[in-house]
Coordinates of C-alpha atoms and ligand atoms in Angstrom, one line a residue:
M22 CA 0.0 0.0 0.0
K23 CA 1.2 3.5 -0.8
H24 CA 1.5 5.9 2.1
M25 CA 1.9 9.6 2.6
S26 CA 2.4 12.2 5.3
D27 CA 2.3 16.0 5.5
C28 CA 4.5 18.0 3.3
H29 CA 4.9 21.0 1.2
C30 CA 7.5 22.5 -1.2
L31 CA 8.9 25.1 -3.4
P32 CA 10.1 24.8 -6.9
E33 CA 13.7 24.2 -5.7
R34 CA 13.5 23.6 -2.0
P35 CA 10.8 22.4 0.3
R36 CA 9.5 25.4 2.1
E37 CA 9.3 26.0 5.8
A38 CA 6.3 24.8 7.7
C39 CA 4.0 27.1 9.7
G40 CA 5.0 28.5 13.1
I41 CA 3.0 28.6 16.3
F42 CA 3.5 30.7 19.4
A43 CA 1.1 30.8 22.4
V44 CA 1.2 32.4 25.8
Y45 CA -0.8 31.7 29.0
G46 CA -0.8 33.7 32.2
L47 CA 1.5 36.6 31.3
E48 CA 1.1 40.3 31.0
D49 CA 1.3 41.7 27.5
A50 CA 0.7 38.3 26.1
A51 CA 0.1 39.7 22.6
K52 CA 3.4 41.6 22.6
L53 CA 5.3 38.5 23.7
T54 CA 3.6 36.6 21.0
Y55 CA 4.7 39.2 18.5
F56 CA 8.3 38.6 19.4
G57 CA 7.7 34.8 19.4
L58 CA 6.4 35.1 15.8
Y59 CA 9.4 37.2 14.9
A60 CA 11.6 34.3 15.9
L61 CA 9.5 31.9 13.8
Q62 CA 9.3 34.0 10.7
H63 CA 11.4 31.5 8.8
R64 CA 8.6 29.0 9.1
G65 CA 6.1 31.1 7.1
Q66 CA 6.1 34.5 5.4
E67 CA 2.7 34.6 3.7
S68 CA 0.5 35.8 6.6
A69 CA 0.5 36.2 10.3
G70 CA -2.0 36.7 13.1
I71 CA -2.5 37.0 16.8
V72 CA -5.6 36.3 18.9
A73 CA -5.6 37.6 22.4
S74 CA -7.9 37.0 25.4
D75 CA -8.4 38.9 28.7
G76 CA -10.4 35.9 30.1
K77 CA -13.7 37.2 28.8
Q78 CA -13.2 38.8 25.4
V79 CA -11.2 37.5 22.5
V80 CA -9.8 39.9 19.9
E81 CA -7.7 39.3 16.8
H82 CA -5.6 40.9 14.2
K83 CA -4.2 39.1 11.1
A84 CA -3.0 40.2 7.7
M85 CA -0.9 39.1 4.7
G86 CA 2.8 39.7 4.9
L87 CA 5.6 39.6 7.4
V88 CA 5.3 40.0 11.2
P89 CA 6.9 43.4 11.5
D90 CA 4.8 44.8 8.7
I91 CA 1.5 43.5 10.1
F92 CA 1.8 44.5 13.8
R93 CA 2.4 48.0 14.9
E94 CA 2.4 49.3 18.5
E95 CA -1.2 50.5 18.4
I96 CA -2.4 47.2 17.0
L97 CA -0.7 45.3 19.8
E98 CA -2.1 47.7 22.4
N99 CA -5.6 46.6 21.3
L100 CA -4.8 42.9 21.7
K101 CA -5.4 43.0 25.4
G102 CA -5.1 40.1 27.9
N103 CA -2.8 37.6 29.5
M104 CA -3.4 34.9 26.9
A105 CA -2.5 35.0 23.2
L106 CA -2.1 32.7 20.3
G107 CA -0.1 33.5 17.2
H108 CA 0.7 31.9 13.8
V109 CA 2.9 32.5 10.8
R110 CA 1.7 30.8 7.7
Y111 CA 3.2 29.1 4.7
S112 CA 0.2 27.6 2.8
T113 CA 0.3 23.9 2.5
T114 CA -3.5 23.4 2.0
G115 CA -5.6 26.2 0.5
S116 CA -4.5 29.4 -1.3
S117 CA -2.4 32.1 0.2
L118 CA -5.3 34.4 1.0
L119 CA -6.3 36.5 4.1
V120 CA -9.4 34.3 4.6
N121 CA -7.0 31.4 5.1
A122 CA -4.7 33.2 7.5
Q123 CA -4.5 31.8 11.1
P124 CA -5.3 31.7 13.9
F125 CA -8.7 30.8 12.7
R126 CA -11.5 31.7 15.1
V127 CA -15.2 30.6 15.5
Q128 CA -17.9 31.2 18.1
H129 CA -19.9 28.1 19.2
L130 CA -22.5 27.8 22.0
G131 CA -21.3 31.1 23.4
K132 CA -17.7 29.9 23.5
C133 CA -14.8 31.1 21.3
L134 CA -12.5 28.6 19.7
A135 CA -9.4 29.8 17.9
I136 CA -6.9 27.5 16.2
A137 CA -3.3 27.7 15.0
H138 CA -2.1 24.6 13.1
N139 CA 1.2 23.4 11.6
G140 CA 1.0 20.3 9.4
N141 CA -1.5 18.7 7.0
L142 CA -4.4 16.5 7.7
V143 CA -4.6 13.7 5.2
N144 CA -8.3 13.0 5.6
A145 CA -9.4 16.7 5.7
R146 CA -11.3 16.4 2.4
Q147 CA -13.2 13.3 3.4
I148 CA -14.2 14.9 6.8
R149 CA -15.1 18.1 5.2
D150 CA -17.4 16.4 2.6
E151 CA -19.1 14.5 5.5
L152 CA -19.6 17.7 7.5
E153 CA -20.9 19.6 4.5
D154 CA -23.4 16.9 3.8
Q155 CA -24.6 17.4 7.4
G156 CA -25.0 21.1 6.7
S157 CA -21.8 22.6 8.1
L158 CA -20.7 25.9 6.4
F159 CA -17.0 26.4 5.9
Q160 CA -15.4 29.8 5.7
T161 CA -11.9 28.8 4.5
T162 CA -10.3 26.3 2.2
T163 CA -7.8 25.1 4.8
D164 CA -7.7 21.7 6.4
S165 CA -7.3 23.4 9.9
E166 CA -11.0 24.5 9.8
V167 CA -12.2 20.9 9.9
V168 CA -10.6 20.6 13.4
L169 CA -12.8 23.4 14.8
H170 CA -15.9 21.9 13.2
L171 CA -15.2 18.5 14.8
A172 CA -14.4 20.1 18.1
A173 CA -17.6 22.2 18.1
K174 CA -19.6 19.0 17.4
S175 CA -18.4 17.4 20.6
L176 CA -18.2 20.6 22.7
K177 CA -21.3 19.7 24.8
K178 CA -19.2 16.8 26.3
G179 CA -16.7 19.3 27.6
L180 CA -13.5 20.7 26.1
E181 CA -11.2 17.8 26.9
Q182 CA -13.6 15.2 25.4
A183 CA -14.2 17.4 22.4
M184 CA -10.4 17.5 21.8
L185 CA -10.0 13.7 22.3
D186 CA -12.9 13.1 19.9
T187 CA -11.4 15.4 17.3
M188 CA -8.0 13.9 17.6
S189 CA -9.3 10.4 17.1
Q190 CA -10.9 11.4 13.8
V191 CA -8.2 13.5 12.1
K192 CA -5.2 11.8 10.5
G193 CA -1.9 13.2 9.3
A194 CA 0.4 15.8 10.7
Y195 CA -0.8 18.4 13.2
S196 CA 1.0 20.3 15.9
M197 CA -1.6 22.7 17.0
V198 CA -2.8 25.0 19.7
V199 CA -6.5 25.7 20.4
M200 CA -7.5 28.7 22.5
T201 CA -10.7 29.6 24.2
E202 CA -11.4 32.6 26.4
D203 CA -9.6 31.0 29.3
T204 CA -7.8 27.9 28.2
L205 CA -5.0 26.9 25.9
I206 CA -4.8 23.4 24.5
A207 CA -1.7 22.1 22.8
M208 CA -1.8 18.9 20.7
R209 CA 0.6 16.9 18.7
D210 CA -0.4 14.1 16.3
P211 CA 0.4 10.5 17.4
Q212 CA 3.4 10.3 15.0
G213 CA 4.8 13.7 16.1
F214 CA 5.6 14.9 12.5
R215 CA 6.0 18.5 13.4
P216 CA 7.6 19.9 16.6
L217 CA 5.8 21.6 19.5
C218 CA 7.3 22.4 22.9
L219 CA 6.3 23.9 26.3
G220 CA 8.2 26.7 28.0
R221 CA 7.9 28.4 31.3
L222 CA 8.3 32.2 31.8
N223 CA 7.9 33.4 35.4
S224 CA 4.4 32.2 36.5
G225 CA 3.2 31.7 32.9
F226 CA 3.6 29.2 30.1
V227 CA 4.6 29.4 26.4
V228 CA 3.9 26.8 23.7
T229 CA 5.8 27.1 20.5
S230 CA 7.0 25.3 17.4
E231 CA 10.7 25.9 18.0
T232 CA 12.9 26.6 21.0
C233 CA 14.6 29.6 19.3
A234 CA 11.3 31.5 20.1
L235 CA 11.6 30.5 23.8
D236 CA 15.1 32.0 23.8
L237 CA 14.0 35.3 22.4
V238 CA 11.3 35.9 25.1
E239 CA 13.7 34.4 27.8
A240 CA 11.4 31.5 28.6
D241 CA 12.9 28.2 29.9
F242 CA 12.4 25.1 27.9
V243 CA 10.3 22.6 29.9
R244 CA 9.7 19.7 27.4
D245 CA 8.3 18.7 24.1
I246 CA 4.6 18.1 23.8
E247 CA 4.6 14.3 23.3
P248 CA 3.2 12.7 20.1
G249 CA -0.4 11.9 20.8
E250 CA -0.6 14.2 23.8
I251 CA -3.3 16.9 24.5
L252 CA -1.9 19.4 27.1
I253 CA -4.6 21.6 28.7
I254 CA -3.4 24.9 30.4
N255 CA -5.9 26.9 32.4
G256 CA -6.6 28.3 35.8
K257 CA -6.4 24.8 37.3
G258 CA -2.8 24.4 36.1
L259 CA -1.5 21.9 33.5
R260 CA -3.3 18.7 32.7
S261 CA -2.2 16.1 30.1
I262 CA -4.4 13.5 28.4
R263 CA -3.5 11.2 25.6
L264 CA -5.1 9.3 22.8
E265 CA -5.3 5.6 23.7
E266 CA -4.2 4.5 20.2
K267 CA -0.5 3.9 20.0
S268 CA 1.5 4.7 16.9
R269 CA 5.1 4.8 16.0
K270 CA 6.8 8.2 16.1
A271 CA 7.6 9.6 12.7
Q272 CA 9.2 13.0 13.4
C273 CA 10.1 14.7 10.1
I274 CA 13.9 14.6 9.3
F275 CA 13.5 17.7 7.2
E276 CA 12.8 19.8 10.3
L277 CA 16.5 19.0 11.2
I278 CA 17.8 19.2 7.6
Y279 CA 16.3 22.6 6.9
F280 CA 12.9 23.7 8.2
A281 CA 14.1 24.6 11.7
R282 CA 16.4 27.4 12.7
P283 CA 19.9 26.1 13.6
D284 CA 19.7 27.7 17.1
S285 CA 16.6 25.5 17.8
T286 CA 16.5 22.1 19.4
V287 CA 13.8 20.0 17.9
F288 CA 12.8 16.4 18.8
G289 CA 15.6 16.7 21.4
Q290 CA 18.3 17.3 18.8
N291 CA 20.1 20.6 18.4
V292 CA 19.8 21.6 14.8
Y293 CA 23.2 23.3 14.4
L294 CA 25.1 20.4 15.8
F295 CA 23.1 18.0 13.6
R296 CA 23.9 19.9 10.4
K297 CA 27.6 20.3 11.4
K298 CA 27.7 16.5 12.0
Q299 CA 26.3 15.9 8.6
G300 CA 29.3 17.7 7.1
E301 CA 31.7 15.8 9.3
L302 CA 30.3 12.5 8.1
L303 CA 30.4 13.8 4.5
A304 CA 34.2 14.2 5.0
E305 CA 34.4 10.7 6.3
E306 CA 32.5 9.3 3.3
F307 CA 34.2 11.3 0.5
H308 CA 37.9 12.2 0.0
V309 CA 38.3 15.1 -2.4
D310 CA 41.5 17.0 -3.2
A311 CA 40.5 20.6 -3.2
D312 CA 41.7 24.1 -2.4
L313 CA 38.6 25.2 -0.5
A314 CA 35.1 24.2 0.7
M315 CA 32.1 26.5 0.6
P316 CA 28.3 26.6 0.9
F317 CA 25.9 28.6 -1.1
P318 CA 24.4 30.7 1.7
D319 CA 22.4 29.8 3.6
S320 CA 21.8 26.3 2.5
G321 CA 24.6 24.0 3.6
N322 CA 26.3 26.6 5.8
Y323 CA 26.7 24.4 8.9
A324 CA 27.4 21.2 7.0
A325 CA 30.1 23.0 5.0
L326 CA 31.6 24.1 8.3
G327 CA 31.6 20.6 9.7
Y328 CA 33.0 19.2 6.4
A329 CA 35.8 21.8 6.4
Q330 CA 36.8 21.1 10.0
A331 CA 36.8 17.4 9.5
S332 CA 38.5 17.3 6.1
G333 CA 41.1 20.0 6.8
I334 CA 40.1 21.8 3.6
P335 CA 39.8 25.5 4.4
L336 CA 36.2 26.9 4.5
E337 CA 35.6 30.1 2.5
M338 CA 32.5 32.1 2.0
G339 CA 32.9 32.0 -1.8
V340 CA 29.4 33.4 -2.6
I341 CA 28.0 36.5 -1.0
R342 CA 24.3 36.8 -0.2
N343 CA 22.5 40.2 -0.4
H344 CA 20.7 40.3 2.9
Y345 CA 18.4 43.1 1.8
V346 CA 16.6 41.2 -1.0
G347 CA 12.9 40.8 0.0
R348 CA 10.8 37.9 -0.9
T349 CA 9.8 39.4 -4.3
F350 CA 11.3 41.9 -6.6
I351 CA 10.4 43.1 -10.0
Q352 CA 11.4 40.5 -12.5
P353 CA 14.2 41.6 -14.8
S354 CA 13.4 41.9 -18.5
Q355 CA 14.5 39.2 -20.9
S356 CA 17.8 40.9 -21.8
M357 CA 18.7 41.0 -18.1
R358 CA 17.6 37.5 -17.3
D359 CA 20.5 36.5 -15.1
F360 CA 19.9 39.4 -12.7
G361 CA 17.3 37.4 -10.9
V362 CA 19.8 34.9 -9.6
K363 CA 22.7 37.4 -9.1
V364 CA 20.6 39.9 -7.1
K365 CA 20.6 37.3 -4.3
L366 CA 24.0 35.6 -4.6
N367 CA 27.3 36.8 -6.1
P368 CA 30.5 34.8 -6.2
V369 CA 33.9 36.3 -5.1
K370 CA 35.7 36.0 -8.4
D371 CA 39.3 36.6 -7.2
L372 CA 38.9 34.0 -4.5
L373 CA 37.5 31.2 -6.7
K374 CA 39.3 31.7 -10.1
G375 CA 41.6 28.7 -10.9
K376 CA 40.6 26.9 -7.7
R377 CA 39.4 23.3 -7.0
I378 CA 36.2 23.8 -5.0
V379 CA 34.0 21.6 -2.9
V380 CA 30.5 23.0 -2.6
V381 CA 28.4 21.6 0.3
E382 CA 24.6 21.7 -0.2
D383 CA 21.8 20.5 2.0
S384 CA 19.7 19.2 -0.9
I385 CA 19.1 18.9 -4.7
I386 CA 15.4 18.9 -5.6
R387 CA 15.0 19.5 -9.3
G388 CA 18.7 20.2 -10.0
T389 CA 18.0 23.4 -12.0
T390 CA 19.2 25.8 -9.3
A391 CA 22.3 23.8 -8.7
R392 CA 23.0 23.7 -12.4
T393 CA 22.7 27.5 -12.7
R394 CA 24.9 28.1 -9.7
I395 CA 27.6 25.7 -10.9
K396 CA 27.5 27.4 -14.4
T397 CA 28.3 30.7 -12.6
L398 CA 31.3 29.2 -10.9
R399 CA 32.6 27.8 -14.2
K400 CA 32.1 31.1 -15.9
I401 CA 34.3 32.9 -13.4
G402 CA 37.1 30.3 -13.9
A403 CA 36.8 27.6 -11.1
K404 CA 39.1 24.8 -12.1
E405 CA 37.2 21.9 -10.6
I406 CA 33.8 21.8 -8.9
H407 CA 32.8 18.9 -6.6
L408 CA 29.4 18.9 -5.0
L409 CA 28.6 17.1 -1.7
V410 CA 25.0 16.9 -0.6
S411 CA 24.4 16.5 3.2
C412 CA 21.5 14.0 2.8
P413 CA 20.7 11.0 0.5
P414 CA 19.1 11.5 -2.9
H415 CA 15.6 12.9 -2.6
R416 CA 13.6 10.3 -4.5
F417 CA 10.0 10.4 -3.1
P418 CA 7.6 13.4 -3.3
Y419 CA 6.0 15.5 -0.6
H420 CA 2.6 14.5 -1.7
Y421 CA 0.9 17.6 -0.4
G422 CA 3.2 20.0 -2.1
I423 CA 1.6 21.1 -5.4
D424 CA 4.9 21.6 -7.0
F425 CA 6.2 18.1 -6.2
S426 CA 3.0 16.0 -6.3
S427 CA 4.7 13.6 -8.6
R428 CA 8.1 11.9 -8.6
G429 CA 8.7 13.3 -12.1
E430 CA 9.8 16.6 -10.6
L431 CA 12.5 15.1 -8.4
I432 CA 15.7 14.7 -10.3
A433 CA 16.9 11.8 -8.1
A434 CA 13.7 9.9 -8.9
Q435 CA 14.5 10.1 -12.6
K436 CA 18.3 10.0 -12.9
T437 CA 21.3 8.1 -11.4
V438 CA 23.9 10.0 -9.4
E439 CA 26.2 9.9 -12.4
E440 CA 23.5 11.3 -14.7
I441 CA 22.7 14.1 -12.1
R442 CA 26.5 14.9 -12.0
G443 CA 26.4 15.3 -15.8
F444 CA 23.2 17.4 -15.8
I445 CA 24.6 19.8 -13.2
G446 CA 28.0 20.0 -14.8
L447 CA 30.2 18.7 -12.0
D448 CA 33.5 17.1 -11.7
S449 CA 32.1 14.8 -9.0
L450 CA 28.9 14.5 -6.9
G451 CA 28.4 12.7 -3.6
Y452 CA 25.4 12.2 -1.4
L453 CA 25.5 11.4 2.4
S454 CA 24.4 7.9 3.0
M455 CA 21.2 7.0 4.8
E456 CA 23.3 5.4 7.6
N457 CA 25.3 8.5 8.2
L458 CA 22.2 10.8 8.0
V459 CA 20.7 8.7 10.9
K460 CA 24.1 8.7 12.7
A461 CA 24.1 12.6 12.6
T462 CA 21.1 12.7 14.9
C463 CA 20.8 11.6 18.5
I464 CA 17.3 10.3 17.7
P465 CA 16.6 6.5 17.2
R466 CA 15.9 5.8 13.5
A467 CA 12.5 4.3 14.3
D468 CA 11.3 7.6 15.7
L469 CA 11.9 9.6 12.5
C470 CA 10.2 9.9 9.1
F471 CA 12.6 9.5 6.2
A472 CA 9.8 8.9 3.6
C473 CA 11.2 11.5 1.2
F474 CA 14.3 9.3 0.9
D475 CA 12.9 5.8 1.3
G476 CA 9.3 6.1 0.4
N477 CA 8.0 4.5 3.6
Y478 CA 5.2 7.0 4.4
P479 CA 3.8 6.4 7.8
V480 CA 0.3 7.6 7.2
P481 CA -2.0 6.1 4.5
I482 CA -2.4 8.3 1.4
D483 CA -5.5 9.9 0.0
E484 CA -4.2 9.9 -3.6
S485 CA -6.4 12.7 -4.7
F486 CA -5.3 15.2 -1.9
H487 CA -3.4 18.2 -3.1
K488 CA -2.9 21.8 -1.9
F489 CA -6.0 23.2 -3.5
C490 CA -8.3 20.2 -3.2
L491 CA -10.6 22.0 -0.7
E492 CA -11.2 24.8 -3.2
K493 CA -14.2 23.8 -5.4
Ligands
SF4_21 S1 10.4 13.1 5.8 FE1 8.3 12.5 6.0 S2 7.3 14.1 7.2 FE2 9.3 14.9 6.4 S3 8.8 16.0 4.6 FE3 9.3 13.9 4.0 S4 7.4 12.7 4.0 FE4 7.0 14.6 5.0

């Protein structure tokens, strides 16, 4: 049987997942959440929102764009209360529209329910069809909304039971936080695909996708929310309940490879040290005679550092990144077509001319970006170019990503390593082995999802699911 899990992608790199930051029992909760979202901006740049509660009233603000552009001082002033829930979004289900921005909020039986979700539900369409048949009206085209509808259906049984009922029906990846006027509920799917952790700040609590956000607001890391756990935080303190059904953990290896920030610890593994170790193990696997090693910033930075230290080949920052390029800029006209690439990255010609170079990258998806980059290095006179990739060939698709819904778009699914080397125009090409990828983590292999490399998807596939399938 074919399987799938939650995923999403870009034309050349899988994109970051969404980010969640929630606060309970702290003054200026919305402002703290604003800073938390700032730290999580790398997980989503399409839209952001904050919902705040003073225990009675819930207010919200969300918009398209980046956190600093959306929230101004006067907006945060209006988000009063000592509880807040924030979200930064990269759309994995549903279009990038304000209506789909999160947190998403509804009113039911006089109670407010707001949700911030990271991940994809594999059976969202099926549940939505059933709910619509029963007369439910949906406002968005996201999978997250089905969670609120399911929760609302069981709300009469109490909040805890409503969450348990909901969790037993949804399948796939979800790290999420639900907020009512006076309670925060943090949940992680039984496989634990996406990260979610609990922090403590003075007498209050913080729940967030990554520990780098805890660091920014000076909260102490307490623990990860466990896969299959529902953690309820309210005036009675903390209470944890779990789904009875036991599943194997399948934490996404791509959180470590590139979704998470290097200063975060996810699934108990520090990301920086993991990426550096990938580079060290690349040096063990491949011996190359070269004058220098370099990354294309920022992909491969830490693996390149680890590789250089372990191999003794000096690390150079051979390509300079323009830090002031925004997400979009006016496309150059045909006659200037190379500007698009050069505006972001420019090689240091005098450093690289006549040199034997080892480039360390964190991935090759379609191979077209790598090809363009290598062409540029050849043009400025690099003598030899060897490419080392800090993970195995990426052969299986992220089924939920519209851009990679088929294996046809993945170069490693179509070509051998030797053919990829030829296509990109390299002197040599090497991929880190699966054994060494596992060795780079301190996490047992059985607790991670490697489906993009080995095709073993831990959650059954709905073959017809895609990013826009909830848009009729
Ligand atoms: S490794 Fe698994 S969870 Fe991670 S992106 Fe690939 S299929 Fe999705």
